[in-house]
mmCIF file of C-alpha atoms and ligand atoms in Angstrom:
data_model
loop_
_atom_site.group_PDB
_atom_site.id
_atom_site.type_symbol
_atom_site.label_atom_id
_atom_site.label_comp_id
_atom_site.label_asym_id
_atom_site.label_seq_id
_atom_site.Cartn_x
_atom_site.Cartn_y
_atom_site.Cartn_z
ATOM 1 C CA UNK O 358 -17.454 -150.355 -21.769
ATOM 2 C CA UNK O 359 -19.314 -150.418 -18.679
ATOM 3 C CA UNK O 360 -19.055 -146.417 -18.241
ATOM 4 C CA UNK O 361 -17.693 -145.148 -21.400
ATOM 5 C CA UNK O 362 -13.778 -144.632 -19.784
ATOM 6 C CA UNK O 363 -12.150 -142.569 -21.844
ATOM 7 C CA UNK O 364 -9.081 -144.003 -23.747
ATOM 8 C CA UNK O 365 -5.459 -143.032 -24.663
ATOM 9 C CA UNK O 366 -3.574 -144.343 -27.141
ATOM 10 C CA UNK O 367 -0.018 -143.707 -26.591
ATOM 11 C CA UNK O 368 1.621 -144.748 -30.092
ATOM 12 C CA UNK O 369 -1.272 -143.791 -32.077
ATOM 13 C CA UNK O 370 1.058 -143.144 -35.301
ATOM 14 C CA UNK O 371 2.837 -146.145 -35.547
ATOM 15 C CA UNK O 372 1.698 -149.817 -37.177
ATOM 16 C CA UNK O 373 -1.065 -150.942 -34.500
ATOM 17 C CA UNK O 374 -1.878 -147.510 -33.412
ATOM 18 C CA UNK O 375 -3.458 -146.516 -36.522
ATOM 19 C CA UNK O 376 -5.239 -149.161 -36.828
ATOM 20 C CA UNK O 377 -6.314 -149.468 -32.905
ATOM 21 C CA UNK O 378 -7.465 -146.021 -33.257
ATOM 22 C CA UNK O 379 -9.733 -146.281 -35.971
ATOM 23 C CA UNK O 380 -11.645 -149.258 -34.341
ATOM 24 C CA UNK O 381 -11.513 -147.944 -30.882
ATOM 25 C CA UNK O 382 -13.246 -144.472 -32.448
ATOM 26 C CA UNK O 383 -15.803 -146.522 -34.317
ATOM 27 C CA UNK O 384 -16.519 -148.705 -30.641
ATOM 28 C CA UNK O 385 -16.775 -145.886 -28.544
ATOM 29 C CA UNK O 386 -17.162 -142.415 -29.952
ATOM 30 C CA UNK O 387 -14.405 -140.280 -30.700
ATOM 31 C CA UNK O 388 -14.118 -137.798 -27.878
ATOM 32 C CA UNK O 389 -13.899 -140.932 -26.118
ATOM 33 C CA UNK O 390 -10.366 -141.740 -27.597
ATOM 34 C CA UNK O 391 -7.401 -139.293 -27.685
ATOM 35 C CA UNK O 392 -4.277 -140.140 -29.880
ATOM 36 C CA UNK O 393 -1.074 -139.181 -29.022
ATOM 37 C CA UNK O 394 2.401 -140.341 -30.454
ATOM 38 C CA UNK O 395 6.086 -138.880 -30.219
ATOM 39 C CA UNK O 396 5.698 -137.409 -33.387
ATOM 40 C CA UNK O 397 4.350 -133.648 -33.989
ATOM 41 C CA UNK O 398 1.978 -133.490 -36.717
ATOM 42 C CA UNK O 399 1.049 -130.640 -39.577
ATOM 43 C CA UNK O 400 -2.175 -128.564 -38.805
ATOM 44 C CA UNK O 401 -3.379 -130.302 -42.270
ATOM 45 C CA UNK O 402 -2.899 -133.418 -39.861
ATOM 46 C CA UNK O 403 -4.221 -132.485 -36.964
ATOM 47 C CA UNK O 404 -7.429 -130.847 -38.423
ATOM 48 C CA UNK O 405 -8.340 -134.059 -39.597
ATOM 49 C CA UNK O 406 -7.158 -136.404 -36.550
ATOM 50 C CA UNK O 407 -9.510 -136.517 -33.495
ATOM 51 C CA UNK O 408 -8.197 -135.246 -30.082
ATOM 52 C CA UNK O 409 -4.423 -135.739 -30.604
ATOM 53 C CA UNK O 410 -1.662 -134.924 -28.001
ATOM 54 C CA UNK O 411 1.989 -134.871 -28.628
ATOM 55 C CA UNK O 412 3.827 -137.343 -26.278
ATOM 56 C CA UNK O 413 7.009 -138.889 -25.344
ATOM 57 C CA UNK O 414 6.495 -141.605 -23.040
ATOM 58 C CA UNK O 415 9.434 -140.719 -21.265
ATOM 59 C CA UNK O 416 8.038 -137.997 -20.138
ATOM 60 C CA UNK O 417 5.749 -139.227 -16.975
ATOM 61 C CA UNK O 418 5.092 -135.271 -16.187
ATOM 62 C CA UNK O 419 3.479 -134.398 -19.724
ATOM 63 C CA UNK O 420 1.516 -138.087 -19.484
ATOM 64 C CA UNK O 421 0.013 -137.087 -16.274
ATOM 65 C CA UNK O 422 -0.822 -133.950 -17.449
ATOM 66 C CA UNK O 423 -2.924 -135.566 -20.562
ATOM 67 C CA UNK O 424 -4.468 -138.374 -18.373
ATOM 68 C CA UNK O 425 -5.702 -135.161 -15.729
ATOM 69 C CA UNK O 426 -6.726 -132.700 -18.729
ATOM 70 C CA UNK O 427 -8.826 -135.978 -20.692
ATOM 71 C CA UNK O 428 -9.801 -137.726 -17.463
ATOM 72 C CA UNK O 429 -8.309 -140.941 -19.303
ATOM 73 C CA UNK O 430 -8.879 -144.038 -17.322
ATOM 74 C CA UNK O 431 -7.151 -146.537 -19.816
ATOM 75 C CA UNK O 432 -4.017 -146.621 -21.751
ATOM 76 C CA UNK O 433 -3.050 -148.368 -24.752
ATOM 77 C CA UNK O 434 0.915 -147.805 -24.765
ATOM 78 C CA UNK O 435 1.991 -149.119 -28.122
ATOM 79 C CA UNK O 436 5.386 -147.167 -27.643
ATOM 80 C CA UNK O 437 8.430 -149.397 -28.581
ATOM 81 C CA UNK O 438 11.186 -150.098 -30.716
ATOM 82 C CA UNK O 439 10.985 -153.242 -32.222
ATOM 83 C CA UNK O 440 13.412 -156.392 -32.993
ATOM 84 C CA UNK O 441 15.607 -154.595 -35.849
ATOM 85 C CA UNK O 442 15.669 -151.433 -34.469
ATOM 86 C CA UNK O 443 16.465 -152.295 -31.217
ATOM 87 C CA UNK O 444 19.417 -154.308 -31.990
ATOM 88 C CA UNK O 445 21.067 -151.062 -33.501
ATOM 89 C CA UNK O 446 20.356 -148.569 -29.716
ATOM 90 C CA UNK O 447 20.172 -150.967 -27.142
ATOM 91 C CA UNK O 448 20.489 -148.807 -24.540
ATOM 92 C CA UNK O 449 17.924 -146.372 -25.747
ATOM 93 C CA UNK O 450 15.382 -149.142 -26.432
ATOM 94 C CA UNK O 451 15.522 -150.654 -23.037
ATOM 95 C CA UNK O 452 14.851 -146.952 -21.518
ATOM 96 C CA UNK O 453 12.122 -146.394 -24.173
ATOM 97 C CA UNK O 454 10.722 -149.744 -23.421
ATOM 98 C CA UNK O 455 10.616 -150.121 -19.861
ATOM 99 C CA UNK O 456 10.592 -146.480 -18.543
ATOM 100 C CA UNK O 457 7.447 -146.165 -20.877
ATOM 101 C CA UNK O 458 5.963 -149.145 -19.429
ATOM 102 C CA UNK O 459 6.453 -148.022 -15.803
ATOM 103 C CA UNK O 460 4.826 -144.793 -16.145
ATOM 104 C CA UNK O 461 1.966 -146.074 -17.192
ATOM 105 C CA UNK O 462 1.603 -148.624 -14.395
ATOM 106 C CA UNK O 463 2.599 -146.063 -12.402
ATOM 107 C CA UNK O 464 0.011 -144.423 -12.883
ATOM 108 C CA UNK O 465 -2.177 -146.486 -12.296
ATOM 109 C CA UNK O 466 -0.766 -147.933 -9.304
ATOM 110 C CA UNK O 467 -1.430 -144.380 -7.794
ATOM 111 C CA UNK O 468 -5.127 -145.192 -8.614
ATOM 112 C CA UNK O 469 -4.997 -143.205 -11.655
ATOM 113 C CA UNK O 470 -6.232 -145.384 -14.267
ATOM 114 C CA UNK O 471 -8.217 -148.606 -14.266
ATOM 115 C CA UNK O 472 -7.119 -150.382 -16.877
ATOM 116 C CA UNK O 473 -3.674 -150.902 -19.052
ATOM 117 C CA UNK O 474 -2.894 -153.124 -21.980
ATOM 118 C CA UNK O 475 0.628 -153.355 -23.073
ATOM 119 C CA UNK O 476 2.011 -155.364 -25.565
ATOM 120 C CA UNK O 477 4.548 -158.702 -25.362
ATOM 121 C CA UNK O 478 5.811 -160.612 -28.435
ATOM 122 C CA UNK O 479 6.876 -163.656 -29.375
ATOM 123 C CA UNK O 480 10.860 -161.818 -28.913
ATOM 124 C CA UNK O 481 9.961 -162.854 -25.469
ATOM 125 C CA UNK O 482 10.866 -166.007 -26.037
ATOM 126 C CA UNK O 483 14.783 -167.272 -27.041
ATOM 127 C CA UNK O 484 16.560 -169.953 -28.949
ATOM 128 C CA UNK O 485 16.101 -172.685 -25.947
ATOM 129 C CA UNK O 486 11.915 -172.217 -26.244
ATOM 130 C CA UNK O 487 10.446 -175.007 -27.822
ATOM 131 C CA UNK O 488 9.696 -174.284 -31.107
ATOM 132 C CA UNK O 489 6.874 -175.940 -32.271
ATOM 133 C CA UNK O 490 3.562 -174.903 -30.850
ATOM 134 C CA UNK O 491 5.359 -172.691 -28.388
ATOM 135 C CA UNK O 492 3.463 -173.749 -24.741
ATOM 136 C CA UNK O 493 1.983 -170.831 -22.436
ATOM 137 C CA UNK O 494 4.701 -171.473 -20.066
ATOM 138 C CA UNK O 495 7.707 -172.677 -21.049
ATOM 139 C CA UNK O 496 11.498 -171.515 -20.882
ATOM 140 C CA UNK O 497 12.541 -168.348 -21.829
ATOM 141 C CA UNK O 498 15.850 -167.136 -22.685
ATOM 142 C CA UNK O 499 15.510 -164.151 -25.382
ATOM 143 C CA UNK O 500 18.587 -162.959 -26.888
ATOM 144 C CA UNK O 501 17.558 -159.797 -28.421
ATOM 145 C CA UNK O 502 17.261 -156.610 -26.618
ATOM 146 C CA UNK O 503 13.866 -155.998 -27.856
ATOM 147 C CA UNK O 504 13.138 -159.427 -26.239
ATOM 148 C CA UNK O 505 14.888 -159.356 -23.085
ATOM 149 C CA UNK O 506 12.202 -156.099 -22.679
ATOM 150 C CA UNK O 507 9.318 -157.855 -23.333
ATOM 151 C CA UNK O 508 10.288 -160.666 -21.032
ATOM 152 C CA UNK O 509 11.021 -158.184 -18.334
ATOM 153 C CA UNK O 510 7.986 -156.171 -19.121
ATOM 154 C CA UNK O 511 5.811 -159.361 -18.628
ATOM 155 C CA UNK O 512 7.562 -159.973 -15.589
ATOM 156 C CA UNK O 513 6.509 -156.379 -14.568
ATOM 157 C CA UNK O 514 2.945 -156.375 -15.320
ATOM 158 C CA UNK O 515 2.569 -159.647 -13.181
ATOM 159 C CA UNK O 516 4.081 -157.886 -10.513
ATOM 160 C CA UNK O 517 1.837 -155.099 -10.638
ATOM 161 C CA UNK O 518 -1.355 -156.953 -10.823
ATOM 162 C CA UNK O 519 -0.169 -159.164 -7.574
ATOM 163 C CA UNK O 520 1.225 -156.403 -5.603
ATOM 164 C CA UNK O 521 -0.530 -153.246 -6.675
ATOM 165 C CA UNK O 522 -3.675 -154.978 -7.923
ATOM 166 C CA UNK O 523 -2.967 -153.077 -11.644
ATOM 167 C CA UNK O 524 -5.723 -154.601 -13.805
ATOM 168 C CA UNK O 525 -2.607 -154.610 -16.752
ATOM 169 C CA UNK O 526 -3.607 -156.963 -20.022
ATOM 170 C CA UNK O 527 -1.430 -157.886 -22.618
ATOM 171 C CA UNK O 528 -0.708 -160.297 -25.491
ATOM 172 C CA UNK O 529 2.156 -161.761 -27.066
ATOM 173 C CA UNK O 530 2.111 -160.400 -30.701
ATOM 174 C CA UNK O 531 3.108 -162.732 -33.432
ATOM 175 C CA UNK O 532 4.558 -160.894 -36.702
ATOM 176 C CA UNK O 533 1.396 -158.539 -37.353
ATOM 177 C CA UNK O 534 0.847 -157.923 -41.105
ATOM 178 C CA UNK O 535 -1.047 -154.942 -42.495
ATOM 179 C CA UNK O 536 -1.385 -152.795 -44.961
ATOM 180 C CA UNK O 537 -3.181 -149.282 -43.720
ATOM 181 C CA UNK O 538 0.574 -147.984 -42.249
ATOM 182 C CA UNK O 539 4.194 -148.872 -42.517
ATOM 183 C CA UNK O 540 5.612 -151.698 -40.272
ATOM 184 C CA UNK O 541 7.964 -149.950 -37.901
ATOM 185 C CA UNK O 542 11.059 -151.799 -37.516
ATOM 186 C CA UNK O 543 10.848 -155.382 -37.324
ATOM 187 C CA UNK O 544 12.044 -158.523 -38.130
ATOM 188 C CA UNK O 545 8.749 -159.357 -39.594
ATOM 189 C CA UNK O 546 8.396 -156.671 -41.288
ATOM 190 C CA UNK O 547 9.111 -158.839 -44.378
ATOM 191 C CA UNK O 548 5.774 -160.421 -44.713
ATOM 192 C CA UNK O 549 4.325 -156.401 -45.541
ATOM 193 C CA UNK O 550 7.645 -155.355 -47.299
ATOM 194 C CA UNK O 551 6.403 -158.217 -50.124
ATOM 195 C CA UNK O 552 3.535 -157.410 -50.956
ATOM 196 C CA UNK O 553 4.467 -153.462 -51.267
ATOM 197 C CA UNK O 554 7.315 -154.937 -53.767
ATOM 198 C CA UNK O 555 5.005 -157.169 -55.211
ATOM 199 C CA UNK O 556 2.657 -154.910 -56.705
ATOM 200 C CA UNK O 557 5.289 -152.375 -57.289
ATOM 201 C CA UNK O 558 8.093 -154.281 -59.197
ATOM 202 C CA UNK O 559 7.185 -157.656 -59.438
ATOM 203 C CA UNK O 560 10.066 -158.880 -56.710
ATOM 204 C CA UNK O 561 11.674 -159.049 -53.339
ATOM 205 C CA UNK O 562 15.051 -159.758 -52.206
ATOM 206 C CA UNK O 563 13.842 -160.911 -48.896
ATOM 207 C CA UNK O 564 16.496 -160.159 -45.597
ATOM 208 C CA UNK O 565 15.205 -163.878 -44.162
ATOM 209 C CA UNK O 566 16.172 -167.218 -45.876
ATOM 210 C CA UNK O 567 13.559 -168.784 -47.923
ATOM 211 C CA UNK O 568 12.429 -171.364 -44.748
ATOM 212 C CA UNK O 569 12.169 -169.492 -42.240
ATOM 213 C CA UNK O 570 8.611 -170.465 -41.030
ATOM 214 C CA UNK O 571 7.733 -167.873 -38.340
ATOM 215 C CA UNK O 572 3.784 -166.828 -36.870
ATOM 216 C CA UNK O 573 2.131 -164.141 -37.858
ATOM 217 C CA UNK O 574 -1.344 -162.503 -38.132
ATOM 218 C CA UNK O 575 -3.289 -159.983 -39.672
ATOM 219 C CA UNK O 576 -4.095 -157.251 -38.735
ATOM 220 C CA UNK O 577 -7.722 -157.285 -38.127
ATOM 221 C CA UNK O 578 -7.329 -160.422 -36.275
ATOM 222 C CA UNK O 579 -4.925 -158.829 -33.897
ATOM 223 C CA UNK O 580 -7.160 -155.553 -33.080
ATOM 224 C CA UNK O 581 -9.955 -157.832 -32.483
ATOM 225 C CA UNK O 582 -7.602 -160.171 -30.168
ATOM 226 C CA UNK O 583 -7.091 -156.617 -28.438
ATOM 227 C CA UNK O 584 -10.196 -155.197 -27.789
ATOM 228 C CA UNK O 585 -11.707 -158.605 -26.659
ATOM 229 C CA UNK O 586 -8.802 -159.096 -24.028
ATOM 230 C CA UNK O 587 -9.647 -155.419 -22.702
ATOM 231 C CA UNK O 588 -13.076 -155.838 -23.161
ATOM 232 C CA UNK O 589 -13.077 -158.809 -20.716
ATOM 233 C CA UNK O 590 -14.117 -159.935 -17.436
ATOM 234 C CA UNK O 591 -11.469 -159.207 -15.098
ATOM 235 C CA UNK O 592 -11.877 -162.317 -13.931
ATOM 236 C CA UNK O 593 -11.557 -164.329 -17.084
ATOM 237 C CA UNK O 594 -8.125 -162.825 -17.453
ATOM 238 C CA UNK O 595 -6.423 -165.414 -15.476
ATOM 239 C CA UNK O 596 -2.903 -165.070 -16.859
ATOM 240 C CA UNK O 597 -1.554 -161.363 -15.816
ATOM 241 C CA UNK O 598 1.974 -161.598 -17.537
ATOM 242 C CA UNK O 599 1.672 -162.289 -21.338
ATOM 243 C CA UNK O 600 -1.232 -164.196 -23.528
ATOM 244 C CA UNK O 601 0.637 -166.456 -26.322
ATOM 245 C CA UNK O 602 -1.581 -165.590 -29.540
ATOM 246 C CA UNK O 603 -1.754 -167.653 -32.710
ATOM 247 C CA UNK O 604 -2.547 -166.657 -36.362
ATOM 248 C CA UNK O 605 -0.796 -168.663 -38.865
ATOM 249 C CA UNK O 606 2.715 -169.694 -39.686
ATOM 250 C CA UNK O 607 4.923 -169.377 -42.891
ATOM 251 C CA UNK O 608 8.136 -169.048 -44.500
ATOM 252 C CA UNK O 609 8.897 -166.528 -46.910
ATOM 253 C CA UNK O 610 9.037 -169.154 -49.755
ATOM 254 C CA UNK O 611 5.472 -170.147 -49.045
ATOM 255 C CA UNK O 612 4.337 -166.199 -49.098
ATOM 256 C CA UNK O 613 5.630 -166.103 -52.468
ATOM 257 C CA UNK O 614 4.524 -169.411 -53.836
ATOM 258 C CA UNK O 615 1.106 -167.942 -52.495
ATOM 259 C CA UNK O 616 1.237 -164.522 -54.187
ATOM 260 C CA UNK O 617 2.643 -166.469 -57.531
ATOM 261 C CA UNK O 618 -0.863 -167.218 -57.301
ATOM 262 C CA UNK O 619 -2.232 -163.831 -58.122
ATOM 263 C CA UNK O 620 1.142 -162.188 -59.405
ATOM 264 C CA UNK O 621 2.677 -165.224 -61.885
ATOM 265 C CA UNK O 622 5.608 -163.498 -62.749
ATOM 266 C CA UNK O 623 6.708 -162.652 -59.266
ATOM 267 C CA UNK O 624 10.081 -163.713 -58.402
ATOM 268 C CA UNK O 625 11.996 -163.803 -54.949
ATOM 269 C CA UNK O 626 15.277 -163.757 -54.292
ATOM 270 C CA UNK O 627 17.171 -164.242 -50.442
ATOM 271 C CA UNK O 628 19.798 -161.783 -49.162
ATOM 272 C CA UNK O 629 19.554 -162.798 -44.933
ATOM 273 C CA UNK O 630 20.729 -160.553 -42.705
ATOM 274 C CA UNK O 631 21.665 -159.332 -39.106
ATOM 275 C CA UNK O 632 17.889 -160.171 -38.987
ATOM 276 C CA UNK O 633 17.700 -163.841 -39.663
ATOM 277 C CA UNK O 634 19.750 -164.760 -36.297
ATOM 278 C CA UNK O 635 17.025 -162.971 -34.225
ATOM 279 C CA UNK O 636 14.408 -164.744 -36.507
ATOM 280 C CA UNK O 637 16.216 -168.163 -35.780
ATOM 281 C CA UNK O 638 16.092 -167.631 -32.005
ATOM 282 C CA UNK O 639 12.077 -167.012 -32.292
ATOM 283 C CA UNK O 640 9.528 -170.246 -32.226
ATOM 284 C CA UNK O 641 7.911 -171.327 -35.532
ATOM 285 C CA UNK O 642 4.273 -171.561 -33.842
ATOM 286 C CA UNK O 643 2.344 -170.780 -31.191
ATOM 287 C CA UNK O 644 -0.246 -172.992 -28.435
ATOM 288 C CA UNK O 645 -2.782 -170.130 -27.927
ATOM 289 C CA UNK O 646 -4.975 -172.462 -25.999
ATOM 290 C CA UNK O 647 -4.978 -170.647 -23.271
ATOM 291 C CA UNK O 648 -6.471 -167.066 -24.855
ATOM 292 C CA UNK O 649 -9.238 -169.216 -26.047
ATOM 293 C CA UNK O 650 -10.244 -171.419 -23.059
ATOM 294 C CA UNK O 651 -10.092 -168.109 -21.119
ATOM 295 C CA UNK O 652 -11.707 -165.136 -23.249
ATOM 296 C CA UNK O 653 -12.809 -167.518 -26.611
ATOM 297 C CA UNK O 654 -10.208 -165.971 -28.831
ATOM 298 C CA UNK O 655 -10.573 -166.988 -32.215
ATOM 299 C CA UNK O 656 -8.700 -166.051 -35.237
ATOM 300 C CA UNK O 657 -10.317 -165.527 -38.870
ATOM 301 C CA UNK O 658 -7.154 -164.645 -41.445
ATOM 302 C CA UNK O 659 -4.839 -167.564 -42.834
ATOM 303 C CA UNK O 660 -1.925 -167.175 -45.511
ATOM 304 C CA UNK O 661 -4.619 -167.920 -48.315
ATOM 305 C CA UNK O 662 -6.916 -164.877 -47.594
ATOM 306 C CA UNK O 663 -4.398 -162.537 -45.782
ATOM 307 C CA UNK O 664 -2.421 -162.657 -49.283
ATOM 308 C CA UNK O 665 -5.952 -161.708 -51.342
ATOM 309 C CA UNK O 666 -6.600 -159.066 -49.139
ATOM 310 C CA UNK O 667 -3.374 -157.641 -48.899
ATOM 311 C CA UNK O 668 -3.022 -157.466 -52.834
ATOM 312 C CA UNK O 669 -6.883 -156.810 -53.556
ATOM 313 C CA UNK O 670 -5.863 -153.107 -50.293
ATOM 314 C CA UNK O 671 -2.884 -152.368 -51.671
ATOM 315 C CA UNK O 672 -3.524 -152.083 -55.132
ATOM 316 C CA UNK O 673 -6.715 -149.779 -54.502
ATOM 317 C CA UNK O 674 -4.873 -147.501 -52.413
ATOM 318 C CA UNK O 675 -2.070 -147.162 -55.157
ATOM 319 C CA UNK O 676 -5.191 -146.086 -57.337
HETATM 320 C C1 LIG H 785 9.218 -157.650 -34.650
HETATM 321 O O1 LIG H 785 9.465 -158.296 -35.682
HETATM 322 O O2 LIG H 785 10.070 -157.104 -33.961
HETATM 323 C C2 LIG H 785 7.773 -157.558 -34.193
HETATM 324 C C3 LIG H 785 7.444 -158.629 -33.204
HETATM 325 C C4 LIG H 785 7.368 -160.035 -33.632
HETATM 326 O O3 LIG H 785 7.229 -158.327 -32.067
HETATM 327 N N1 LIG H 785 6.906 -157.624 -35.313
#
């Protein structure tokens, strides 16, 4: 970072805030990065947290008042609710979603802050996208609210950067799997949920059917994906809605087979739910050529070492 900006992350609590946090602290000091999340934390928390604020993104007066009292010149807002989640309070996850967003580029339309990165998904695309190797640009008809969010919020930050010149950066997250904090909501949440299960009772009744092959990535991969998109030129960053970004692909009978590997005895078994239509309606894979002709993204995890990682975390921390 060209002048060590100081950085908020709005979300901090959640599945890639934790994580974000951690590696942002380690990159650039930790004065240099304040947390903040909806949630209010313990002292016990707090004394061992960083520079934490409490903060609903809803609430543009309290935001400006951290950004002034930090002198924060880029955000991180991770605030959302995802797929599942969504479906169940539309209406309060397309406030939460785009209000949030437009406070932040709000702000720094004003001149406030130099740099944003926000968050798309492969939600923002819909049942009529190509499904195989997903293109850059393509159609787009998402049918979920959480989707028809991202889609607009794409739409937004585009709008921004031509109009306002808002140096905004985001990526289109495939289903991110991790195991240092709880997934918060999605439909992809499956891919974490098995491994948990896994170690602790030897099976899953998985909410997807057994072939439903969607993308994912883990979730080193994704912070790195992250911090290289912020980290780069602004003139390398030549798309300004949403980058498409590709890990690998699976379906929840190939997880298994792969954990059988390590766990013989495992066994799944396939209850789908209200889940599995907004699964159907997403694409299978991803065409991330685009991220890597413009700011050399490369990805390191596949299914084979994601699964020996996974098991090899999760069983130490249950130590
Ligand atoms: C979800 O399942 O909602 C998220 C996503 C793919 O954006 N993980």
């Amino acid at each position: 970072m060209a002048a060590k900006e100081k950085i908020l992350i709005i979300g901090s609590q959640g599945q890639i805030g934790t994580e974000l946090l951690e590696h942002l602290r380690k990159l650039y000091g930790l004065d240099n990065v304040v947390a903040s999340d909806v949630k209010e934390l313990s002292r016990e928390e707090l004394s061992s947290c960083g520079i934490y604020e409490t903060l609903n993104i809803l609430d543009a007066k309290r935001l400006h008042e951290i950004v002034k009292k930090h002198t924060i010149k880029q955000v991180y807002l991770l605030a959302a609710l995802l797929s599942a989640t969504a479906e169940k309070n539309p209406g309060f996850a397309w406030e939460l979603n785009m209000n949030g967003l437009f406070n932040v580029l709000d702000m720094a339309k004003e001149g406030l802050l130099s740099k944003i990165y926000w968050p798309s998904s492969i939600a923002a695309f819909g049942s009529t996208t190509p499904k195989q190797n997903t293109p850059q640009f393509t159609i787009m008809e998402p049918n979920t609210v959480y989707g028809i969010s991202k889609q607009a919020g794409e739409r937004w930050c585009e709008y921004y950067f031509n109009k306002y010149k808002v140096d905004v950066r985001s990526l289109r997250y495939p289903g991110l799997i991790s195991w240092k904090s709880a997934p918060g909501g999605g439909t992809t949440d499956y891919a974490i949920h098995i491994f948990h299960e896994a170690i602790k009772t030897g099976s899953y009744n998985c909410f997807l059917s057994e072939n439903t092959v969607l993308p994912m990535m883990y979730m080193p991969d994704a912070i790195k994906a992250t911090v290289n998109i912020m980290q780069a030129d602004a003139s390398k960053i030549k798309i300004r809605s949403s980058y498409n970004l590709a890990g690998f692909s699976f379906s929840p009978r190939e997880i298994a087979n792969e954990i059988k590997k390590h766990i013989p005895s495992f066994k799944i078994t396939y209850t789908p739910d209200f889940r599995q239509a907004i699964a159907d309606s997403w694409p299978q894979s991803i065409d991330d050529s685009k991220a890597q002709a413009d700011w050399d993204w490369k990805p390191i995890f596949d299914l084979e070492k994601v699964t020996i990682d996974m098991l090899t975390n999760l069983r130490n921390q249950k130590d």
